[in-house]
PDB file of C-alpha atoms in Angstrom:
ATOM      1  CA  MET A   1       5.010   1.659 -51.412  1.00 69.00           C
ATOM      2  CA  PRO A   2       4.707  -1.074 -48.747  1.00 81.00           C
ATOM      3  CA  ARG A   3       2.428  -3.955 -49.545  1.00 89.00           C
ATOM      4  CA  GLY A   4       0.369  -6.174 -47.283  1.00 91.00           C
ATOM      5  CA  PRO A   5      -0.556  -5.900 -43.611  1.00 90.00           C
ATOM      6  CA  LYS A   6       1.762  -4.258 -41.095  1.00 92.00           C
ATOM      7  CA  LYS A   7       3.824  -6.677 -39.032  1.00 93.00           C
ATOM      8  CA  HIS A   8       5.466  -4.359 -36.503  1.00 95.00           C
ATOM      9  CA  LEU A   9       4.368  -1.923 -33.807  1.00 95.00           C
ATOM     10  CA  LYS A  10       6.532   0.816 -32.330  1.00 95.00           C
ATOM     11  CA  ARG A  11       6.415   1.346 -28.600  1.00 94.00           C
ATOM     12  CA  LEU A  12       5.420   4.997 -28.887  1.00 94.00           C
ATOM     13  CA  ASN A  13       2.367   3.977 -30.931  1.00 95.00           C
ATOM     14  CA  ALA A  14       1.290   1.214 -28.530  1.00 95.00           C
ATOM     15  CA  PRO A  15      -1.987   1.755 -26.616  1.00 93.00           C
ATOM     16  CA  HIS A  16      -1.843   3.716 -23.354  1.00 89.00           C
ATOM     17  CA  ALA A  17      -3.686   0.838 -21.600  1.00 89.00           C
ATOM     18  CA  TRP A  18      -0.609  -1.399 -21.988  1.00 93.00           C
ATOM     19  CA  MET A  19       1.473   0.867 -19.711  1.00 92.00           C
ATOM     20  CA  LEU A  20       4.769   0.408 -21.584  1.00 93.00           C
ATOM     21  CA  GLY A  21       7.697   2.692 -20.818  1.00 91.00           C
ATOM     22  CA  LYS A  22       8.737   4.773 -23.807  1.00 87.00           C
ATOM     23  CA  MET A  23      12.454   4.364 -22.973  1.00 91.00           C
ATOM     24  CA  ASP A  24      12.335   0.552 -22.713  1.00 90.00           C
ATOM     25  CA  GLY A  25      13.079  -0.058 -26.370  1.00 92.00           C
ATOM     26  CA  VAL A  26      11.903   0.780 -29.867  1.00 95.00           C
ATOM     27  CA  TRP A  27       9.387  -1.989 -30.472  1.00 96.00           C
ATOM     28  CA  ALA A  28       6.258  -3.338 -28.801  1.00 96.00           C
ATOM     29  CA  PRO A  29       4.675  -6.759 -29.401  1.00 96.00           C
ATOM     30  CA  ARG A  30       2.089  -6.421 -32.163  1.00 96.00           C
ATOM     31  CA  PRO A  31      -1.005  -8.506 -31.301  1.00 96.00           C
ATOM     32  CA  SER A  32      -2.052 -11.247 -33.691  1.00 95.00           C
ATOM     33  CA  THR A  33      -5.375 -10.902 -35.453  1.00 95.00           C
ATOM     34  CA  GLY A  34      -8.065 -12.316 -33.209  1.00 94.00           C
ATOM     35  CA  PRO A  35     -11.314 -11.666 -31.349  1.00 94.00           C
ATOM     36  CA  HIS A  36     -10.323  -8.210 -30.064  1.00 95.00           C
ATOM     37  CA  LYS A  37      -9.098  -5.105 -31.864  1.00 94.00           C
ATOM     38  CA  LEU A  38      -5.410  -4.179 -31.710  1.00 94.00           C
ATOM     39  CA  ARG A  39      -6.018  -1.131 -29.509  1.00 94.00           C
ATOM     40  CA  GLU A  40      -8.550  -2.910 -27.264  1.00 93.00           C
ATOM     41  CA  CYS A  41      -6.529  -5.971 -26.293  1.00 94.00           C
ATOM     42  CA  LEU A  42      -3.514  -7.067 -24.243  1.00 96.00           C
ATOM     43  CA  PRO A  43      -1.142  -9.633 -25.833  1.00 96.00           C
ATOM     44  CA  LEU A  44      -0.260 -12.672 -23.698  1.00 96.00           C
ATOM     45  CA  VAL A  45       3.426 -11.694 -23.720  1.00 96.00           C
ATOM     46  CA  LEU A  46       2.616  -8.481 -21.822  1.00 96.00           C
ATOM     47  CA  ILE A  47       0.492 -10.386 -19.296  1.00 96.00           C
ATOM     48  CA  LEU A  48       3.223 -12.958 -18.531  1.00 96.00           C
ATOM     49  CA  ARG A  49       6.309 -10.731 -18.823  1.00 96.00           C
ATOM     50  CA  ASN A  50       5.292  -7.189 -17.880  1.00 94.00           C
ATOM     51  CA  ARG A  51       2.394  -7.743 -15.488  1.00 94.00           C
ATOM     52  CA  LEU A  52       2.856 -11.111 -13.733  1.00 94.00           C
ATOM     53  CA  LYS A  53       6.688 -11.162 -14.063  1.00 94.00           C
ATOM     54  CA  TYR A  54       6.654 -14.904 -14.789  1.00 94.00           C
ATOM     55  CA  ALA A  55       9.220 -14.321 -17.536  1.00 95.00           C
ATOM     56  CA  LEU A  56      12.032 -11.865 -18.269  1.00 96.00           C
ATOM     57  CA  THR A  57      12.207 -12.205 -22.044  1.00 95.00           C
ATOM     58  CA  MET A  58      10.006 -13.012 -25.009  1.00 95.00           C
ATOM     59  CA  GLN A  59      11.872 -16.325 -25.369  1.00 97.00           C
ATOM     60  CA  GLU A  60      10.841 -17.366 -21.849  1.00 97.00           C
ATOM     61  CA  VAL A  61       7.230 -16.384 -22.555  1.00 96.00           C
ATOM     62  CA  ASN A  62       7.341 -18.516 -25.689  1.00 96.00           C
ATOM     63  CA  SER A  63       8.568 -21.499 -23.656  1.00 96.00           C
ATOM     64  CA  ILE A  64       5.696 -21.063 -21.159  1.00 96.00           C
ATOM     65  CA  CYS A  65       3.072 -20.812 -23.921  1.00 96.00           C
ATOM     66  CA  MET A  66       4.443 -23.747 -25.916  1.00 96.00           C
ATOM     67  CA  GLU A  67       4.117 -25.958 -22.832  1.00 96.00           C
ATOM     68  CA  LYS A  68       0.366 -25.242 -23.074  1.00 95.00           C
ATOM     69  CA  LEU A  69       0.237 -23.705 -19.612  1.00 95.00           C
ATOM     70  CA  VAL A  70      -1.826 -20.619 -20.500  1.00 96.00           C
ATOM     71  CA  LYS A  71      -5.549 -20.713 -21.204  1.00 95.00           C
ATOM     72  CA  VAL A  72      -7.785 -17.893 -22.400  1.00 95.00           C
ATOM     73  CA  ASP A  73     -11.522 -18.508 -21.891  1.00 93.00           C
ATOM     74  CA  GLY A  74     -10.772 -22.164 -21.128  1.00 91.00           C
ATOM     75  CA  LYS A  75      -8.809 -22.810 -24.358  1.00 94.00           C
ATOM     76  CA  VAL A  76      -5.044 -23.339 -24.559  1.00 97.00           C
ATOM     77  CA  ARG A  77      -3.290 -20.518 -26.433  1.00 96.00           C
ATOM     78  CA  THR A  78       0.281 -21.039 -27.610  1.00 96.00           C
ATOM     79  CA  ASP A  79       0.590 -17.758 -29.539  1.00 96.00           C
ATOM     80  CA  VAL A  80       2.534 -15.239 -27.387  1.00 96.00           C
ATOM     81  CA  SER A  81       0.855 -12.383 -29.266  1.00 96.00           C
ATOM     82  CA  TYR A  82      -2.689 -13.720 -28.824  1.00 97.00           C
ATOM     83  CA  PRO A  83      -4.991 -10.745 -28.094  1.00 96.00           C
ATOM     84  CA  ALA A  84      -6.767 -11.178 -24.749  1.00 96.00           C
ATOM     85  CA  GLY A  85      -9.395  -8.494 -24.246  1.00 93.00           C
ATOM     86  CA  PHE A  86     -12.060  -7.021 -21.968  1.00 94.00           C
ATOM     87  CA  MET A  87     -13.887  -9.685 -19.862  1.00 93.00           C
ATOM     88  CA  ASP A  88     -11.587 -12.530 -21.000  1.00 94.00           C
ATOM     89  CA  VAL A  89     -10.629 -15.146 -18.386  1.00 96.00           C
ATOM     90  CA  VAL A  90      -6.872 -15.882 -18.358  1.00 96.00           C
ATOM     91  CA  SER A  91      -5.919 -18.961 -16.340  1.00 95.00           C
ATOM     92  CA  MET A  92      -2.732 -20.844 -15.471  1.00 94.00           C
ATOM     93  CA  GLU A  93      -3.481 -24.111 -13.693  1.00 91.00           C
ATOM     94  CA  ARG A  94       0.100 -24.833 -12.626  1.00 92.00           C
ATOM     95  CA  SER A  95       0.296 -21.655 -10.545  1.00 92.00           C
ATOM     96  CA  ASN A  96      -3.438 -21.669  -9.618  1.00 92.00           C
ATOM     97  CA  ASP A  97      -3.895 -18.230 -11.167  1.00 92.00           C
ATOM     98  CA  ILE A  98      -7.227 -17.130 -12.621  1.00 95.00           C
ATOM     99  CA  PHE A  99      -7.696 -13.559 -13.786  1.00 95.00           C
ATOM    100  CA  ARG A 100     -10.408 -11.585 -15.536  1.00 95.00           C
ATOM    101  CA  LEU A 101      -9.161  -8.817 -17.804  1.00 95.00           C
ATOM    102  CA  LEU A 102     -10.867  -5.533 -16.854  1.00 94.00           C
ATOM    103  CA  TYR A 103     -10.074  -1.812 -16.867  1.00 93.00           C
ATOM    104  CA  ASP A 104      -9.158   0.340 -13.882  1.00 91.00           C
ATOM    105  CA  VAL A 105     -10.711   3.813 -13.552  1.00 91.00           C
ATOM    106  CA  LYS A 106      -7.808   5.336 -15.497  1.00 91.00           C
ATOM    107  CA  GLY A 107      -8.568   3.215 -18.552  1.00 90.00           C
ATOM    108  CA  ARG A 108      -5.635   0.808 -18.113  1.00 91.00           C
ATOM    109  CA  PHE A 109      -5.885  -2.974 -18.303  1.00 93.00           C
ATOM    110  CA  THR A 110      -5.886  -4.676 -14.924  1.00 94.00           C
ATOM    111  CA  LEU A 111      -5.666  -8.402 -14.143  1.00 94.00           C
ATOM    112  CA  HIS A 112      -8.435  -8.929 -11.596  1.00 94.00           C
ATOM    113  CA  ARG A 113      -7.982 -12.173  -9.647  1.00 94.00           C
ATOM    114  CA  ILE A 114     -11.177 -14.248  -9.469  1.00 93.00           C
ATOM    115  CA  LYS A 115     -12.356 -17.525  -7.922  1.00 91.00           C
ATOM    116  CA  GLU A 116     -12.942 -20.796  -9.769  1.00 90.00           C
ATOM    117  CA  ASP A 117     -16.741 -20.585  -9.768  1.00 90.00           C
ATOM    118  CA  GLU A 118     -16.571 -17.183 -11.490  1.00 92.00           C
ATOM    119  CA  ALA A 119     -14.078 -18.480 -14.073  1.00 93.00           C
ATOM    120  CA  ASN A 120     -16.697 -20.742 -15.674  1.00 93.00           C
ATOM    121  CA  TYR A 121     -18.509 -17.900 -17.415  1.00 94.00           C
ATOM    122  CA  LYS A 122     -18.003 -14.509 -18.980  1.00 94.00           C
ATOM    123  CA  LEU A 123     -20.204 -11.592 -20.005  1.00 95.00           C
ATOM    124  CA  CYS A 124     -20.419 -10.626 -23.673  1.00 95.00           C
ATOM    125  CA  ARG A 125     -21.951  -7.504 -25.185  1.00 95.00           C
ATOM    126  CA  VAL A 126     -24.253  -8.071 -28.176  1.00 95.00           C
ATOM    127  CA  GLN A 127     -22.895  -6.136 -31.160  1.00 95.00           C
ATOM    128  CA  LYS A 128     -25.106  -7.539 -33.911  1.00 94.00           C
ATOM    129  CA  LEU A 129     -28.411  -9.404 -34.209  1.00 95.00           C
ATOM    130  CA  GLU A 130     -29.227 -10.899 -37.616  1.00 95.00           C
ATOM    131  CA  VAL A 131     -30.913 -13.767 -39.429  1.00 95.00           C
ATOM    132  CA  SER A 132     -28.860 -16.036 -41.713  1.00 94.00           C
ATOM    133  CA  LYS A 133     -29.780 -17.075 -45.259  1.00 94.00           C
ATOM    134  CA  LYS A 134     -31.388 -20.220 -43.874  1.00 93.00           C
ATOM    135  CA  ALA A 135     -33.524 -18.173 -41.466  1.00 94.00           C
ATOM    136  CA  ILE A 136     -31.387 -18.989 -38.397  1.00 96.00           C
ATOM    137  CA  PRO A 137     -31.280 -16.072 -35.927  1.00 95.00           C
ATOM    138  CA  PHE A 138     -27.827 -15.375 -34.467  1.00 95.00           C
ATOM    139  CA  ILE A 139     -25.984 -12.775 -32.419  1.00 95.00           C
ATOM    140  CA  VAL A 140     -22.379 -11.606 -32.624  1.00 95.00           C
ATOM    141  CA  THR A 141     -20.673 -10.548 -29.389  1.00 94.00           C
ATOM    142  CA  HIS A 142     -17.865  -8.091 -28.622  1.00 94.00           C
ATOM    143  CA  ASP A 143     -15.311 -10.923 -28.509  1.00 92.00           C
ATOM    144  CA  GLY A 144     -16.193 -12.302 -31.948  1.00 92.00           C
ATOM    145  CA  ARG A 145     -18.473 -15.154 -30.848  1.00 92.00           C
ATOM    146  CA  THR A 146     -21.430 -16.161 -32.989  1.00 94.00           C
ATOM    147  CA  ILE A 147     -24.273 -17.630 -30.941  1.00 94.00           C
ATOM    148  CA  ARG A 148     -27.143 -19.240 -32.877  1.00 94.00           C
ATOM    149  CA  TYR A 149     -30.762 -19.323 -31.706  1.00 94.00           C
ATOM    150  CA  PRO A 150     -30.411 -16.773 -28.896  1.00 91.00           C
ATOM    151  CA  ASP A 151     -33.235 -15.880 -26.508  1.00 92.00           C
ATOM    152  CA  PRO A 152     -35.825 -13.878 -28.524  1.00 92.00           C
ATOM    153  CA  LEU A 153     -35.708 -11.134 -25.875  1.00 94.00           C
ATOM    154  CA  VAL A 154     -32.006 -10.411 -26.541  1.00 94.00           C
ATOM    155  CA  LYS A 155     -31.345  -7.265 -28.576  1.00 94.00           C
ATOM    156  CA  VAL A 156     -28.277  -5.232 -29.649  1.00 93.00           C
ATOM    157  CA  ASN A 157     -26.452  -3.533 -26.702  1.00 92.00           C
ATOM    158  CA  ASP A 158     -27.712  -6.182 -24.246  1.00 94.00           C
ATOM    159  CA  THR A 159     -25.288  -8.420 -22.357  1.00 95.00           C
ATOM    160  CA  VAL A 160     -25.322 -12.234 -22.475  1.00 95.00           C
ATOM    161  CA  LYS A 161     -23.784 -14.607 -19.951  1.00 95.00           C
ATOM    162  CA  VAL A 162     -21.807 -17.308 -21.781  1.00 95.00           C
ATOM    163  CA  ASP A 163     -20.788 -20.669 -20.321  1.00 94.00           C
ATOM    164  CA  LEU A 164     -17.121 -21.075 -21.325  1.00 93.00           C
ATOM    165  CA  LYS A 165     -17.245 -24.896 -21.380  1.00 93.00           C
ATOM    166  CA  THR A 166     -20.149 -25.165 -23.815  1.00 92.00           C
ATOM    167  CA  GLY A 167     -19.965 -21.729 -25.458  1.00 90.00           C
ATOM    168  CA  LYS A 168     -23.725 -21.395 -25.060  1.00 92.00           C
ATOM    169  CA  MET A 169     -25.770 -18.523 -23.679  1.00 93.00           C
ATOM    170  CA  VAL A 170     -26.974 -19.122 -20.117  1.00 92.00           C
ATOM    171  CA  ASP A 171     -28.635 -15.823 -19.185  1.00 93.00           C
ATOM    172  CA  HIS A 172     -28.880 -12.231 -20.360  1.00 93.00           C
ATOM    173  CA  LEU A 173     -29.097  -8.641 -19.108  1.00 93.00           C
ATOM    174  CA  LYS A 174     -31.212  -6.024 -20.858  1.00 93.00           C
ATOM    175  CA  PHE A 175     -29.756  -2.618 -21.667  1.00 93.00           C
ATOM    176  CA  GLY A 176     -31.797   0.175 -20.070  1.00 92.00           C
ATOM    177  CA  THR A 177     -32.126   2.696 -17.264  1.00 93.00           C
ATOM    178  CA  GLY A 178     -31.394   1.378 -13.781  1.00 93.00           C
ATOM    179  CA  GLN A 179     -28.896  -1.228 -15.024  1.00 94.00           C
ATOM    180  CA  MET A 180     -25.349  -1.364 -13.668  1.00 93.00           C
ATOM    181  CA  CYS A 181     -22.691  -0.848 -16.339  1.00 93.00           C
ATOM    182  CA  MET A 182     -18.968  -0.431 -16.942  1.00 95.00           C
ATOM    183  CA  VAL A 183     -17.497   1.859 -19.598  1.00 95.00           C
ATOM    184  CA  GLN A 184     -15.171  -0.164 -21.847  1.00 93.00           C
ATOM    185  CA  ARG A 185     -13.543   2.563 -23.944  1.00 90.00           C
ATOM    186  CA  GLY A 186     -13.194   6.320 -24.198  1.00 92.00           C
ATOM    187  CA  HIS A 187     -12.183   8.950 -21.639  1.00 93.00           C
ATOM    188  CA  ASN A 188     -14.287   7.288 -18.895  1.00 94.00           C
ATOM    189  CA  ALA A 189     -13.070   3.712 -19.511  1.00 93.00           C
ATOM    190  CA  GLY A 190     -13.177   1.586 -16.369  1.00 93.00           C
ATOM    191  CA  ARG A 191     -15.807   3.665 -14.550  1.00 94.00           C
ATOM    192  CA  VAL A 192     -18.794   1.817 -13.097  1.00 95.00           C
ATOM    193  CA  GLY A 193     -22.236   3.278 -12.524  1.00 94.00           C
ATOM    194  CA  VAL A 194     -25.989   3.032 -13.066  1.00 94.00           C
ATOM    195  CA  ILE A 195     -27.589   4.106 -16.355  1.00 95.00           C
ATOM    196  CA  GLN A 196     -29.747   7.177 -15.781  1.00 95.00           C
ATOM    197  CA  HIS A 197     -30.832   8.281 -19.223  1.00 92.00           C
ATOM    198  CA  VAL A 198     -30.193   7.590 -22.906  1.00 94.00           C
ATOM    199  CA  GLU A 199     -30.209  10.563 -25.297  1.00 94.00           C
ATOM    200  CA  LYS A 200     -31.144   9.661 -28.868  1.00 94.00           C
ATOM    201  CA  HIS A 201     -29.320  11.570 -31.626  1.00 93.00           C
ATOM    202  CA  PRO A 202     -30.460  10.276 -35.057  1.00 94.00           C
ATOM    203  CA  GLY A 203     -27.606  10.490 -37.533  1.00 94.00           C
ATOM    204  CA  SER A 204     -25.054  10.943 -34.749  1.00 94.00           C
ATOM    205  CA  PHE A 205     -23.913   9.164 -31.578  1.00 95.00           C
ATOM    206  CA  ASP A 206     -26.445   8.289 -28.869  1.00 94.00           C
ATOM    207  CA  ILE A 207     -25.271   9.526 -25.458  1.00 95.00           C
ATOM    208  CA  VAL A 208     -25.769   7.689 -22.147  1.00 95.00           C
ATOM    209  CA  GLN A 209     -25.864   9.492 -18.769  1.00 95.00           C
ATOM    210  CA  ILE A 210     -24.351   7.343 -15.998  1.00 95.00           C
ATOM    211  CA  LYS A 211     -24.264   7.944 -12.218  1.00 94.00           C
ATOM    212  CA  ASP A 212     -21.539   6.280 -10.144  1.00 91.00           C
ATOM    213  CA  ALA A 213     -21.703   5.153  -6.492  1.00 90.00           C
ATOM    214  CA  SER A 214     -20.287   8.474  -5.233  1.00 90.00           C
ATOM    215  CA  GLY A 215     -23.069  10.453  -6.943  1.00 90.00           C
ATOM    216  CA  HIS A 216     -21.041  11.846  -9.863  1.00 92.00           C
ATOM    217  CA  VAL A 217     -22.851  11.908 -13.212  1.00 94.00           C
ATOM    218  CA  PHE A 218     -20.878  11.515 -16.450  1.00 94.00           C
ATOM    219  CA  ALA A 219     -21.736  10.880 -20.098  1.00 96.00           C
ATOM    220  CA  THR A 220     -20.340   8.583 -22.770  1.00 96.00           C
ATOM    221  CA  ARG A 221     -21.351   7.132 -26.130  1.00 95.00           C
ATOM    222  CA  LEU A 222     -23.805   4.257 -26.218  1.00 95.00           C
ATOM    223  CA  LYS A 223     -21.297   1.896 -27.898  1.00 94.00           C
ATOM    224  CA  ASN A 224     -18.904   2.337 -24.948  1.00 95.00           C
ATOM    225  CA  VAL A 225     -21.394   1.077 -22.333  1.00 95.00           C
ATOM    226  CA  PHE A 226     -21.200  -2.564 -21.183  1.00 95.00           C
ATOM    227  CA  VAL A 227     -24.016  -3.734 -18.860  1.00 95.00           C
ATOM    228  CA  ILE A 228     -22.562  -5.887 -16.052  1.00 94.00           C
ATOM    229  CA  GLY A 229     -25.460  -6.208 -13.612  1.00 90.00           C
ATOM    230  CA  SER A 230     -28.841  -5.010 -12.445  1.00 87.00           C
ATOM    231  CA  GLU A 231     -29.700  -2.648  -9.578  1.00 79.00           C
ATOM    232  CA  ASN A 232     -26.192  -2.370  -8.070  1.00 80.00           C
ATOM    233  CA  LYS A 233     -25.655  -6.152  -8.215  1.00 87.00           C
ATOM    234  CA  PRO A 234     -22.810  -6.925 -10.658  1.00 90.00           C
ATOM    235  CA  TRP A 235     -22.620 -10.401 -12.220  1.00 92.00           C
ATOM    236  CA  VAL A 236     -18.809 -10.253 -12.162  1.00 93.00           C
ATOM    237  CA  SER A 237     -16.554  -9.039  -9.359  1.00 92.00           C
ATOM    238  CA  ILE A 238     -15.126  -5.538  -9.813  1.00 90.00           C
ATOM    239  CA  PRO A 239     -11.530  -4.437  -9.056  1.00 87.00           C
ATOM    240  CA  ALA A 240     -10.686  -2.464  -5.901  1.00 83.00           C
ATOM    241  CA  GLY A 241     -12.126   1.037  -5.943  1.00 81.00           C
ATOM    242  CA  LYS A 242     -15.454  -0.232  -7.332  1.00 83.00           C
ATOM    243  CA  GLY A 243     -15.072   1.805 -10.525  1.00 86.00           C
ATOM    244  CA  ILE A 244     -15.252   5.196  -8.778  1.00 88.00           C
ATOM    245  CA  LYS A 245     -12.933   7.800 -10.295  1.00 90.00           C
ATOM    246  CA  LEU A 246     -11.214  10.018  -7.721  1.00 89.00           C
ATOM    247  CA  ASP A 247      -9.964  13.548  -8.294  1.00 88.00           C
ATOM    248  CA  ILE A 248      -6.359  14.572  -7.589  1.00 89.00           C
ATOM    249  CA  LEU A 249      -7.031  15.647  -3.990  1.00 91.00           C
ATOM    250  CA  GLU A 250      -8.927  12.449  -3.152  1.00 88.00           C
ATOM    251  CA  GLU A 251      -6.097  10.340  -4.629  1.00 87.00           C
ATOM    252  CA  ARG A 252      -3.507  12.207  -2.572  1.00 91.00           C
ATOM    253  CA  ALA A 253      -5.557  11.745   0.627  1.00 90.00           C
ATOM    254  CA  LEU A 254      -5.881   8.021  -0.109  1.00 86.00           C
ATOM    255  CA  ARG A 255      -2.110   7.633  -0.594  1.00 87.00           C
ATOM    256  CA  LYS A 256      -1.439   9.233   2.802  1.00 84.00           C
ATOM    257  CA  LEU A 257      -3.602   6.655   4.622  1.00 77.00           C
TER     258      LEU A 257
END
C-alpha cells in the first residue's frame, strides 16, 4: 500500500478548467498545497508556459520564478506549482502584465487583464465566521485568509474587499436578492447574473435562482455563488461576454461576424 500524500498528477485526471491536451504527455503539474484546492486552482507553470507562452519548458518557468519576477496578490512566489485561484491577482512588473484569474462562461480559467488601480484589491468570499478562545471575532475567506475584527455586519456568504498591501478589509457586500454575482464552480461556473431568490432546504443544499443580463434564469447551490457587486455594478471588471452563456446557434452566429 502507498504511504503519504500523492506527489503526482496524470494529465487525464487534471481539471477541465486547465485546458490541457490529453495527447501532450502523461503527466500534469500537481499544484502545491496552498490557499486554493487542487481542482479549483491554476499552477503558475500553466499560467507562464501554457497560457502566456513566456516559457517553453518547466525549466524556463523555474528560471523566471526564481528571479522573483512573478507576484500573486502582491507577494513574490518562486514555487512553479503555486496554486493561484479564483480572484487572485497575478502580476509581472517587468512585462507590465497584471491579470485577475476568473472563469469564462464555459467554466475554464481565464487571465483577465486589469489596470493598476484595480490590482490593489481583491474580493474574497466569507466561508467561516467564528470567535477565538480569547473572544476575538474573525472570518476565514475562500483563499485561506484569516481577518480579525471584521465589520460586525459581515456574515457567512458575504463578500469582503481586501486591500492587498495591508491585507485588511476595506469594504463588504452583503449576500441577498438583487446582488450581482458570479458562479465559481459547478455546471454554471463563470456565469454572471443577479440573485433572484434563495430556496432553503434544511438538511440539504440551499439553491439560488440567478437571472443573467439576457433574461435567462438558472439555479445553482448557495456555496457556488460569489457576490461581486450590487445592482448591476460589479466591483471588479468582467471578461468579454459579460458572463452570458450562449447556446450553440448563438455561438455559431457570433463566429461568423
